[in-house]
CSV table of C-alpha atoms in Angstrom, one decimal:
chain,number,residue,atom,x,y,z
A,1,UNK,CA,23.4,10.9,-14.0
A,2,UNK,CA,22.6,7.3,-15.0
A,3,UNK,CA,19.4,6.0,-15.3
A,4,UNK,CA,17.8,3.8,-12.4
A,5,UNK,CA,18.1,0.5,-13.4
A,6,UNK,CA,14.8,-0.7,-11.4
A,7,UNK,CA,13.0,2.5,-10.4
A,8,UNK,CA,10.7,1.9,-7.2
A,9,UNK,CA,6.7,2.1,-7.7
A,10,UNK,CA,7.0,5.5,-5.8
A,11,UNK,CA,9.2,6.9,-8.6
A,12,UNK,CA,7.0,5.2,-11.6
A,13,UNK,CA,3.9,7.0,-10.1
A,14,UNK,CA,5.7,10.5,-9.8
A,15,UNK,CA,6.8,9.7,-13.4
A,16,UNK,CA,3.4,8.9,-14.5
A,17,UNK,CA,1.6,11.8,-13.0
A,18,UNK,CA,3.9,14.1,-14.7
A,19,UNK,CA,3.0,12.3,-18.1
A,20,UNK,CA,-0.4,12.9,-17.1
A,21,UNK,CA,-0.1,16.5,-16.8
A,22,UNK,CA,2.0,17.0,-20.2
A,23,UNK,CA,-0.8,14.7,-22.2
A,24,UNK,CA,-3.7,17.1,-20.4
A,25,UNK,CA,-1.6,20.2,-21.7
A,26,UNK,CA,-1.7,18.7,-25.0
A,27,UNK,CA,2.5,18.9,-25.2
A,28,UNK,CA,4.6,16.8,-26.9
A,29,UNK,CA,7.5,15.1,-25.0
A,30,UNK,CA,10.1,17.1,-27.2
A,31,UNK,CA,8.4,20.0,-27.0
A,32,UNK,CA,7.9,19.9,-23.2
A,33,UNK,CA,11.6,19.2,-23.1
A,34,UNK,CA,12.5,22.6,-25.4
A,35,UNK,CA,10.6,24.3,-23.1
A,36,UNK,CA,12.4,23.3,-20.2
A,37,UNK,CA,15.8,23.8,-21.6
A,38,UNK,CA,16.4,19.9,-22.0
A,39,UNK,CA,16.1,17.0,-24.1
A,40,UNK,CA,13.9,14.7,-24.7
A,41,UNK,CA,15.6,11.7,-23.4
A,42,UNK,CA,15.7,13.8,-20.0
A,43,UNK,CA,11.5,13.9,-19.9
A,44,UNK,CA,11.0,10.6,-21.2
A,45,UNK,CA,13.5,8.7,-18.1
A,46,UNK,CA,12.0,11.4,-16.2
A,47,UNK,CA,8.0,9.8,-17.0
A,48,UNK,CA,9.8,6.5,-16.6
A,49,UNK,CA,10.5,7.5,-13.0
A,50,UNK,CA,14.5,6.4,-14.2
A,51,UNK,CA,15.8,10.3,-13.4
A,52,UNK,CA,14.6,12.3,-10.3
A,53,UNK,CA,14.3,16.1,-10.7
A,54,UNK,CA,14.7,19.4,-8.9
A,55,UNK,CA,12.1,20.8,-6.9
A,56,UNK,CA,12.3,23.5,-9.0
A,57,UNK,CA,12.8,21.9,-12.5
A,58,UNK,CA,9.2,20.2,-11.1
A,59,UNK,CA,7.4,23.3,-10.4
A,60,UNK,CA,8.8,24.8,-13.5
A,61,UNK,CA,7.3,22.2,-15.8
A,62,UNK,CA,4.0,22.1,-13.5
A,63,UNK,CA,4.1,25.4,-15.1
A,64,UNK,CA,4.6,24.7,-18.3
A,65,UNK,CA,1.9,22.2,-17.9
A,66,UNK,CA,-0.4,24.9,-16.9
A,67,UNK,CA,-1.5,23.0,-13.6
A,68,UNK,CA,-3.5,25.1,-11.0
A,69,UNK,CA,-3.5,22.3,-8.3
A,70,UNK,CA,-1.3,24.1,-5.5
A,71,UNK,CA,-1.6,20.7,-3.4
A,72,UNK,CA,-0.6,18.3,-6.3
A,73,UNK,CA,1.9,20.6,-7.1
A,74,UNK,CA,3.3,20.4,-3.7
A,75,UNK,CA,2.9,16.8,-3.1
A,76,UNK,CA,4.8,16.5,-6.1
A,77,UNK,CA,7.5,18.7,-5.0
A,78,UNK,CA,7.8,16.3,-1.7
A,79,UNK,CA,8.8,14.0,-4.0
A,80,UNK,CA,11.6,15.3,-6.0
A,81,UNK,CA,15.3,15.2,-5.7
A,82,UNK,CA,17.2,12.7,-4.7
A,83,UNK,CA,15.7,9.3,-3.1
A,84,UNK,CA,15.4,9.3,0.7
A,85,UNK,CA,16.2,6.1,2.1
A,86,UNK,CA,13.8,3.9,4.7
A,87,UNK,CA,13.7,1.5,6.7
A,88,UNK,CA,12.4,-1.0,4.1
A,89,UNK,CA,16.4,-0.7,2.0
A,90,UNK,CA,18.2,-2.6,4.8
A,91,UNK,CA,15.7,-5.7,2.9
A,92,UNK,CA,16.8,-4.3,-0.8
A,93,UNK,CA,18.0,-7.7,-2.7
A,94,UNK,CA,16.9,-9.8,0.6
A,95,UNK,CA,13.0,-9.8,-0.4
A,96,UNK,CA,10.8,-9.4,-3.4
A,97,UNK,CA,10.8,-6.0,-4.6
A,98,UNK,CA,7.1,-5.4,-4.6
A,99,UNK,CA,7.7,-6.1,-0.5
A,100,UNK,CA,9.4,-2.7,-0.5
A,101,UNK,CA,7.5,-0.8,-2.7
A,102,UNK,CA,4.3,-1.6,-0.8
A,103,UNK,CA,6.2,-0.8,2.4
A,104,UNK,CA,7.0,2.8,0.9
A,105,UNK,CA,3.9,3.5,-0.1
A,106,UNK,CA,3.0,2.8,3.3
A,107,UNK,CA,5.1,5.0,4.8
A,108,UNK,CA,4.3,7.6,2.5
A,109,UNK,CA,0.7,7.7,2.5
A,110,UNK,CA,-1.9,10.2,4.5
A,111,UNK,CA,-4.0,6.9,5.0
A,112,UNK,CA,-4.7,3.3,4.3
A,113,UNK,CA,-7.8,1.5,3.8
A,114,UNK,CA,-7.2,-2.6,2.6
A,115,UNK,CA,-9.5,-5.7,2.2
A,116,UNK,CA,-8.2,-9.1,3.3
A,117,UNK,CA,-10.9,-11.9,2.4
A,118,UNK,CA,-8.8,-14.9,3.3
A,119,UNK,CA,-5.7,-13.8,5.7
A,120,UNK,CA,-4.7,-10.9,8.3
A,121,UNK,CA,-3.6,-7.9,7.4
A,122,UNK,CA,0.3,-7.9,6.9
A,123,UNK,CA,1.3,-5.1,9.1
A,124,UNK,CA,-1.1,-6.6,12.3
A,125,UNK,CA,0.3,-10.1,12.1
A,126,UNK,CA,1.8,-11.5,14.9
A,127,UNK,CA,5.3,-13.4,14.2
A,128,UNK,CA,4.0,-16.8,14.5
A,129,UNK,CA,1.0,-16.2,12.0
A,130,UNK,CA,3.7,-15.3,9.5
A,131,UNK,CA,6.3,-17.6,10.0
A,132,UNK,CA,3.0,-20.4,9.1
A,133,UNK,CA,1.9,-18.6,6.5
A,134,UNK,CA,6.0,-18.2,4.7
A,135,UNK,CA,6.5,-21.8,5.0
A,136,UNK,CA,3.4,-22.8,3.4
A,137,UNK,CA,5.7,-21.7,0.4
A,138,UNK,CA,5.8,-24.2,-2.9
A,139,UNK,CA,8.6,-25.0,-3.5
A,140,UNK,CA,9.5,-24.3,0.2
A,141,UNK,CA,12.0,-20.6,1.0
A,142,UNK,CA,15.0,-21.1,1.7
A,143,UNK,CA,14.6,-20.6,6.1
A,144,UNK,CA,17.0,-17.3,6.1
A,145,UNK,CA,14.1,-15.7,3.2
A,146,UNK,CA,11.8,-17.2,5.6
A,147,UNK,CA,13.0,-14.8,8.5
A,148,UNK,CA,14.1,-11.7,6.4
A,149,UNK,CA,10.5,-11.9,5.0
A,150,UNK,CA,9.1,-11.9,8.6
A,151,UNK,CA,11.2,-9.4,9.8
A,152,UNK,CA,10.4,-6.9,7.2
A,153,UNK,CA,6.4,-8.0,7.4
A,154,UNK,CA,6.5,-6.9,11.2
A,155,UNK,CA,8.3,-3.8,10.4
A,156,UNK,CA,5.4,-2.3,8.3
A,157,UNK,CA,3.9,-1.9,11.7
A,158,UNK,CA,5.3,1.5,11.9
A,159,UNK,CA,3.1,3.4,10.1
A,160,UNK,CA,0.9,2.8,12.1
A,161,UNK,CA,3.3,3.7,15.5
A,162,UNK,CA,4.8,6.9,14.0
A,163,UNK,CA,4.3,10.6,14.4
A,164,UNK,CA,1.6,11.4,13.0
A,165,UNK,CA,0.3,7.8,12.4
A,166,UNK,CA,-1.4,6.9,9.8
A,167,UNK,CA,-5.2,6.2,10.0
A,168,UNK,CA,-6.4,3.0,8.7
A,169,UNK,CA,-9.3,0.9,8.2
A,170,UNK,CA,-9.0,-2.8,7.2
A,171,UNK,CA,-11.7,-4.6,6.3
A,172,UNK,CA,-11.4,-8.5,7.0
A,173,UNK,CA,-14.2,-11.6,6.1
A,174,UNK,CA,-15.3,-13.3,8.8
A,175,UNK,CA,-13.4,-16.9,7.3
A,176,UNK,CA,-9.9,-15.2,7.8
A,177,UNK,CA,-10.4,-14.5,11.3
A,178,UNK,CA,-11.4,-18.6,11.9
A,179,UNK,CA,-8.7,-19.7,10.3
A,180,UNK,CA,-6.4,-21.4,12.7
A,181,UNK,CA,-2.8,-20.9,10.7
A,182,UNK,CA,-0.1,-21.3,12.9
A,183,UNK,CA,-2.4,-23.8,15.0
A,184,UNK,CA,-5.2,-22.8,18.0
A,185,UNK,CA,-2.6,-20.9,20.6
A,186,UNK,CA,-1.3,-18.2,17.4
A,187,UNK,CA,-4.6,-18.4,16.2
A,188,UNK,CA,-5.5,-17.2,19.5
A,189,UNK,CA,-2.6,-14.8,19.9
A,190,UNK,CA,-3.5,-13.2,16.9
A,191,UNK,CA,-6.7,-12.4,17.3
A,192,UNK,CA,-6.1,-10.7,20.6
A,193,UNK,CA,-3.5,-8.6,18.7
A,194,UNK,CA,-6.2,-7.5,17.0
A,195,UNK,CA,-8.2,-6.5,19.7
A,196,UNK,CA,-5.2,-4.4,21.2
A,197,UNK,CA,-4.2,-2.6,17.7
A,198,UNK,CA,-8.3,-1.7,17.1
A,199,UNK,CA,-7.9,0.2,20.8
A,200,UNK,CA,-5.9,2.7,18.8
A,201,UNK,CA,-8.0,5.9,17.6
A,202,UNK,CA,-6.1,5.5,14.3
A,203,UNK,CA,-7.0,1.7,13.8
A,204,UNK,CA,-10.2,1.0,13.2
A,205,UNK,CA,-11.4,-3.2,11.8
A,206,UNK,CA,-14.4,-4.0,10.0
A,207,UNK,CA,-15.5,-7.8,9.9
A,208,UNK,CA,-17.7,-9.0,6.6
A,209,UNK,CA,-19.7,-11.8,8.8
A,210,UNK,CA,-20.5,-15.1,7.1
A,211,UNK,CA,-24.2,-13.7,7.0
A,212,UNK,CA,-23.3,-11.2,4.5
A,213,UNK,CA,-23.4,-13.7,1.8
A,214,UNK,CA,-22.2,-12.6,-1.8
A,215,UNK,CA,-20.4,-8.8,-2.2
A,216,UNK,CA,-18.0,-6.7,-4.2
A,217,UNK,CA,-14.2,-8.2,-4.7
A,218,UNK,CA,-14.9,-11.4,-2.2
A,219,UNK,CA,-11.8,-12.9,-2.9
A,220,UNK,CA,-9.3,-9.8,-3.2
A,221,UNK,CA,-6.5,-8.4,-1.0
A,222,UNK,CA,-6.4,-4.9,-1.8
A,223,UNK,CA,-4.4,-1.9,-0.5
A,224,UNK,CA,-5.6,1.7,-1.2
A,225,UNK,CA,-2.7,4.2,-0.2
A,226,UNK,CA,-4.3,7.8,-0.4
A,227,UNK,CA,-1.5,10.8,-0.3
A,228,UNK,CA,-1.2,14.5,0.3
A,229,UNK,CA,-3.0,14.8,-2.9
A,230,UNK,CA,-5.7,12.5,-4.0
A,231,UNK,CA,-4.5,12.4,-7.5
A,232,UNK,CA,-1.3,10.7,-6.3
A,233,UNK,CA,-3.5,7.6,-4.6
A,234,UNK,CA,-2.2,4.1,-5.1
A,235,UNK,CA,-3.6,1.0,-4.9
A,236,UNK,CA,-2.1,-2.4,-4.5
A,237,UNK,CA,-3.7,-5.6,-5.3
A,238,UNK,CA,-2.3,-9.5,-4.3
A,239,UNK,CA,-1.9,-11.5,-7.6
A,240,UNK,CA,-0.5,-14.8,-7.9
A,241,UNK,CA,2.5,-13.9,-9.6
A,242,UNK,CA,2.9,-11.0,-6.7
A,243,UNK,CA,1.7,-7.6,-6.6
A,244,UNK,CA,0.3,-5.3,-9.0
A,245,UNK,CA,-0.5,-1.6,-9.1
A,246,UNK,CA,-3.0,1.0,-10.2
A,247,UNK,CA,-3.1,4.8,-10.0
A,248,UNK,CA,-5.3,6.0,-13.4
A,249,UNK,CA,-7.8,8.4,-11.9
A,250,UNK,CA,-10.3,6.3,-13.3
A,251,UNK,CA,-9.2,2.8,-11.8
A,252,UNK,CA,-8.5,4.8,-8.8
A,253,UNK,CA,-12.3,6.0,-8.3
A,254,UNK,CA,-13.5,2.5,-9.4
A,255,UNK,CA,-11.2,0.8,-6.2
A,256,UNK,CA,-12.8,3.6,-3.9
A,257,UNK,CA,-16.6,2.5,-5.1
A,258,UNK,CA,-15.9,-1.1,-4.6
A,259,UNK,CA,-14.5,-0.7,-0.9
A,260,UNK,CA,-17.4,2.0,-0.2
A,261,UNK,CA,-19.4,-1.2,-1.0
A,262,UNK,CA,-17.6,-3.6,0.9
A,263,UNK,CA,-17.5,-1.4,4.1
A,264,UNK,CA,-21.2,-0.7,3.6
A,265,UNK,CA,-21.9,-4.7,4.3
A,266,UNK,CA,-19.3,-5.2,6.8
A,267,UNK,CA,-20.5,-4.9,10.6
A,268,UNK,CA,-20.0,-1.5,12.4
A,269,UNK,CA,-16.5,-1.1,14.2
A,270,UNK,CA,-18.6,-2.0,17.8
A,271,UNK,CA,-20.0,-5.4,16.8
A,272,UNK,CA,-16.7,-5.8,14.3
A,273,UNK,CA,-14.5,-6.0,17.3
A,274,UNK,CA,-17.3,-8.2,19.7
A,275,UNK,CA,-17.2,-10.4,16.9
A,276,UNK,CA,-13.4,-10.7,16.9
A,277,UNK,CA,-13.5,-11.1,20.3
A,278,UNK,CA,-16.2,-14.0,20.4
A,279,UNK,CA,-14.1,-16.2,17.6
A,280,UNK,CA,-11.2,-15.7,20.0
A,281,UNK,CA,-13.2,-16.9,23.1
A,282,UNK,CA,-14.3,-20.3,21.4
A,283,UNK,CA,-10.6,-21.0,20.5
């Protein structure tokens, strides 16, 4: 089997977590490898999320490794084989990668909590709001990137429509919710589309109002994907030069600290959504 050339962020993080259990089993890569009746090349590309494995090649080395963590072990196992393809491929080579890779974490993950300080959430944007926001682009896209970028932005909307959806809480600053991108009617629009998508018992807003002052990442866009298992957590933060991600179990417990914070000085989902709706009647 040949390598992946340009292994998703799914696969890295599968990779890393196994390199994480053989470094807390105090194995070598070679000598994990003997014991699975390979070579070392095959656990290194393996780590390197370049080869899948076998369900049972997985739970064999899980053994190996010693780990007692039935529900790691099995959202591990969910992972294996061969790559299922998503909705997000029909964009492969259209849009950056790191587009993808945050829409299969997405798809992926038990639930979602973000922080926008300064735009909408991607996956509640209207069209309009995105097609504004794409051609504020320097150097301008070229107008077909414009569109494919659009089209696969609305898309990510799905998670939140499936069965089972996923549950989500996005917390958003007050100054991203009066900014009028797009002009005052899809301003307008897409702040009642906010309204409608925090009906849902899966959906829930949080608004950081202007009276909140100073708090923890102001400035940030942040995406915390928890899975089956919360060792396999990913988090997604907006750079720019595009899209980074963390999973250590130490940065990962540091990203859930600073959004306990920021949630803690947000308003409560009542006034959240009575503050949305007031900025939307004075439009």
């Amino acid at each position: 089997m040949a390598p992946r050339q340009t292994p998703t962020v799914r696969q890295r993080r599968f990779g890393a977590e196994l390199r994480r259990l053989r470094d807390a089993a105090g194995l070598s890569a070679p000598r994990a490898a003997e014991l699975l009746g390979t070579d070392r090349t095959t656990i290194s590309n393996v780590e390197a999320g370049r080869f899948g494995i076998s369900e049972q090649r997985l739970r064999r080395l899980a053994s190996i490794y010693e780990c007692d963590d039935p529900t790691l072990i099995d959202a591990l196992a969910a992972m294996t084989g061969g790559r299922s393809s998503g909705w997000w491929d029909e964009y492969r080579g259209k849009v950056p990668p790191d587009f993808l890779d945050v829409a299969e974490l997405e798809h992926h993950a038990t639930s979602l909590r973000t922080l926008q300080t300064a735009h909408i959430p991607g996956m509640f944007q209207v069209e309009d709001h995105a097609r504004a926001l794409f051609d504020l682009f320097i150097p301008a896209l070229p107008r077909l990137e414009v569109e494919l970028r659009i089209a696969q932005r609305l898309a990510r909307h799905t998670v939140i429509t499936k069965a089972p959806p996923v549950t989500y809480t996005g917390v958003i600053h007050e100054a991203a919710l009066h900014m009028r991108v797009g002009g005052r009617q899809v301003a307008k629009q897409q702040l009642n589309r906010l309204l409608e998508e925090g009906e849902r018992e899966n959906v829930t807003f949080l608004v950081i109002p202007f009276s909140a002052g100073e708090f923890p990442m102001a400035g940030d866009s942040v995406l915390y994907a928890a899975a089956e298992s919360p060792h396999l957590d990913t988090v997604q933060v907006d750079t720019p030069i595009g899209a980074v991600f963390f999973d250590s179990p130490n940065q990962l417990a540091n990203f859930r600290r600073r959004l306990d914070a920021v949630e803690q000085v947000a308003l409560d989902p009542k006034h959240s959504r009575d503050r949305i709706l007031e900025i939307a009647k004075d439009l």
